[in-house]
């Protein structure tokens, strides 16, 4: 591929990048209340082409969201098992910690091939469907950048 052909592909009208900000309140309940990243579109399914996250931790020393060993998952389905779903997973070591550090920083996720339900939203959840354990008063926001294509299914 030439640089020009790659640039033309990136600006194709059917390929879109959306940015969503996940709030501190949403992070605290992510296990039991998945966050809608992109709404369902009747007659279409999402193809995730790429996804990146940027963490902004604003808590203090000793403040923490403890995610255990559950990863974040971006897909139409946010509950286990996630064996055949088209998805992006972000490992627990890169999730916002809400403390003084910048653990997590920028993370780039690679899509996993699989099925995606027609007429379904793209959601963010965690693999064990468990809210983080809160220590102190953590605070963070999580910026999600998702590049996708809508595929007509009818």
Coordinates of C-alpha atoms in Angstrom, one line a residue:
X1 CA 0.0 0.0 0.0
X2 CA 1.1 3.6 -0.6
X3 CA 0.7 6.3 2.0
X4 CA -1.9 7.9 -0.2
X5 CA -4.0 4.8 -0.5
X6 CA -3.9 4.3 3.3
X7 CA -4.8 7.9 3.9
X8 CA -7.7 7.6 1.4
X9 CA -8.9 4.5 3.3
X10 CA -8.8 6.3 6.6
X11 CA -11.0 9.1 5.3
X12 CA -13.5 6.8 3.7
X13 CA -17.1 8.1 4.4
X14 CA -18.2 4.8 5.9
X15 CA -15.4 4.6 8.4
X16 CA -16.0 6.8 11.5
X17 CA -14.1 7.5 14.7
X18 CA -16.1 8.4 17.7
X19 CA -14.9 9.6 21.1
X20 CA -16.8 8.9 24.3
X21 CA -15.9 9.9 27.8
X22 CA -16.6 7.4 30.6
X23 CA -17.2 9.3 33.9
X24 CA -16.0 8.4 37.4
X25 CA -19.6 7.5 38.3
X26 CA -19.8 5.1 35.3
X27 CA -16.5 3.5 36.2
X28 CA -17.7 2.8 39.8
X29 CA -20.7 0.8 38.5
X30 CA -19.2 -0.7 35.3
X31 CA -19.6 -4.3 36.5
X32 CA -23.3 -4.0 37.0
X33 CA -24.2 -1.2 34.6
X34 CA -22.4 -1.5 31.2
X35 CA -21.9 1.8 29.4
X36 CA -23.3 2.3 25.9
X37 CA -20.5 3.5 23.6
X38 CA -22.4 3.5 20.3
X39 CA -26.2 3.2 20.0
X40 CA -27.9 0.4 18.1
X41 CA -28.7 1.2 14.4
X42 CA -31.6 -0.6 12.9
X43 CA -30.6 -2.9 10.0
X44 CA -26.8 -2.6 10.7
X45 CA -24.1 -4.2 12.7
X46 CA -20.8 -2.7 13.9
X47 CA -17.4 -3.7 12.7
X48 CA -14.8 -2.4 15.2
X49 CA -11.7 -1.5 13.2
X50 CA -9.6 -0.1 16.1
X51 CA -10.0 1.2 19.7
X52 CA -7.8 3.2 22.0
X53 CA -8.3 4.4 25.6
X54 CA -6.8 7.3 27.5
X55 CA -6.9 7.3 31.3
X56 CA -7.0 10.4 33.4
X57 CA -6.6 9.5 37.1
X58 CA -7.3 12.4 39.4
X59 CA -7.4 10.8 42.9
X60 CA -4.8 10.9 45.5
X61 CA -2.2 8.6 47.0
X62 CA -3.8 5.4 48.3
X63 CA -7.0 5.9 46.3
X64 CA -7.9 3.0 44.1
X65 CA -10.4 1.2 41.9
X66 CA -9.5 -2.5 42.4
X67 CA -10.7 -4.4 39.3
X68 CA -9.3 -7.7 40.4
X69 CA -8.3 -9.7 37.3
X70 CA -11.3 -8.7 35.1
X71 CA -10.6 -7.0 31.8
X72 CA -12.7 -4.4 30.1
X73 CA -14.6 -5.6 27.1
X74 CA -16.2 -3.6 24.2
X75 CA -18.8 -5.6 22.4
X76 CA -22.5 -6.1 21.9
X77 CA -22.4 -8.6 24.7
X78 CA -20.6 -7.8 28.0
X79 CA -21.2 -10.9 30.0
X80 CA -19.2 -14.2 29.9
X81 CA -18.7 -16.3 28.0
X82 CA -17.1 -14.1 25.4
X83 CA -15.8 -16.9 23.2
X84 CA -17.2 -16.0 19.7
X85 CA -18.1 -12.3 20.0
X86 CA -16.4 -9.6 17.9
X87 CA -14.8 -7.5 20.6
X88 CA -11.9 -5.6 22.0
X89 CA -10.5 -6.4 25.5
X90 CA -8.4 -4.1 27.6
X91 CA -6.4 -5.9 30.3
X92 CA -7.1 -5.1 34.0
X93 CA -3.6 -3.7 34.3
X94 CA -4.5 -0.9 31.9
X95 CA -7.9 0.0 33.5
X96 CA -8.2 3.4 35.3
X97 CA -7.0 3.1 38.9
X98 CA -8.4 6.5 40.1
X99 CA -5.4 7.3 42.2
X100 CA -2.4 9.5 42.0
X101 CA -0.5 7.4 39.3
X102 CA -1.1 7.3 35.6
X103 CA -1.3 3.5 35.4
X104 CA -3.2 2.7 32.3
X105 CA -2.2 5.8 30.3
X106 CA -2.9 5.2 26.6
X107 CA -3.9 1.7 25.6
X108 CA -4.5 0.5 22.1
X109 CA -6.8 -2.5 21.7
X110 CA -6.9 -5.0 18.8
X111 CA -10.3 -6.3 17.6
X112 CA -11.0 -10.0 17.9
X113 CA -12.9 -11.6 15.1
X114 CA -16.4 -13.0 15.9
X115 CA -20.1 -12.4 15.6
X116 CA -21.9 -9.1 16.3
X117 CA -25.6 -9.0 16.8
X118 CA -27.6 -7.1 14.2
X119 CA -29.4 -4.0 15.6
X120 CA -27.2 -4.0 18.8
X121 CA -25.3 -1.2 20.6
X122 CA -21.6 -1.3 21.2
X123 CA -21.2 -1.5 25.0
X124 CA -18.4 -1.4 27.5
X125 CA -18.4 -3.8 30.5
X126 CA -16.0 -6.0 32.5
X127 CA -15.5 -9.7 32.0
X128 CA -16.6 -10.7 35.5
X129 CA -19.6 -8.3 35.7
X130 CA -18.3 -7.1 39.1
X131 CA -17.9 -3.4 40.2
X132 CA -14.5 -2.4 41.3
X133 CA -13.6 -2.5 45.0
X134 CA -13.2 1.2 46.1
X135 CA -10.4 2.2 48.4
X136 CA -10.3 5.8 49.5
X137 CA -11.8 8.4 47.1
X138 CA -10.5 7.5 43.7
X139 CA -11.5 9.6 40.7
X140 CA -10.9 9.1 37.0
X141 CA -12.3 9.6 33.5
X142 CA -11.6 7.2 30.6
X143 CA -11.6 8.6 27.1
X144 CA -12.6 5.9 24.5
X145 CA -11.7 6.4 20.8
X146 CA -13.4 3.8 18.6
X147 CA -13.0 3.5 14.8
X148 CA -15.7 1.5 13.2
X149 CA -17.7 0.8 10.1
X150 CA -21.5 0.1 10.0
X151 CA -22.4 -2.9 7.8
X152 CA -25.9 -3.1 6.4
X153 CA -27.4 -6.5 7.1
X154 CA -30.6 -6.4 5.1

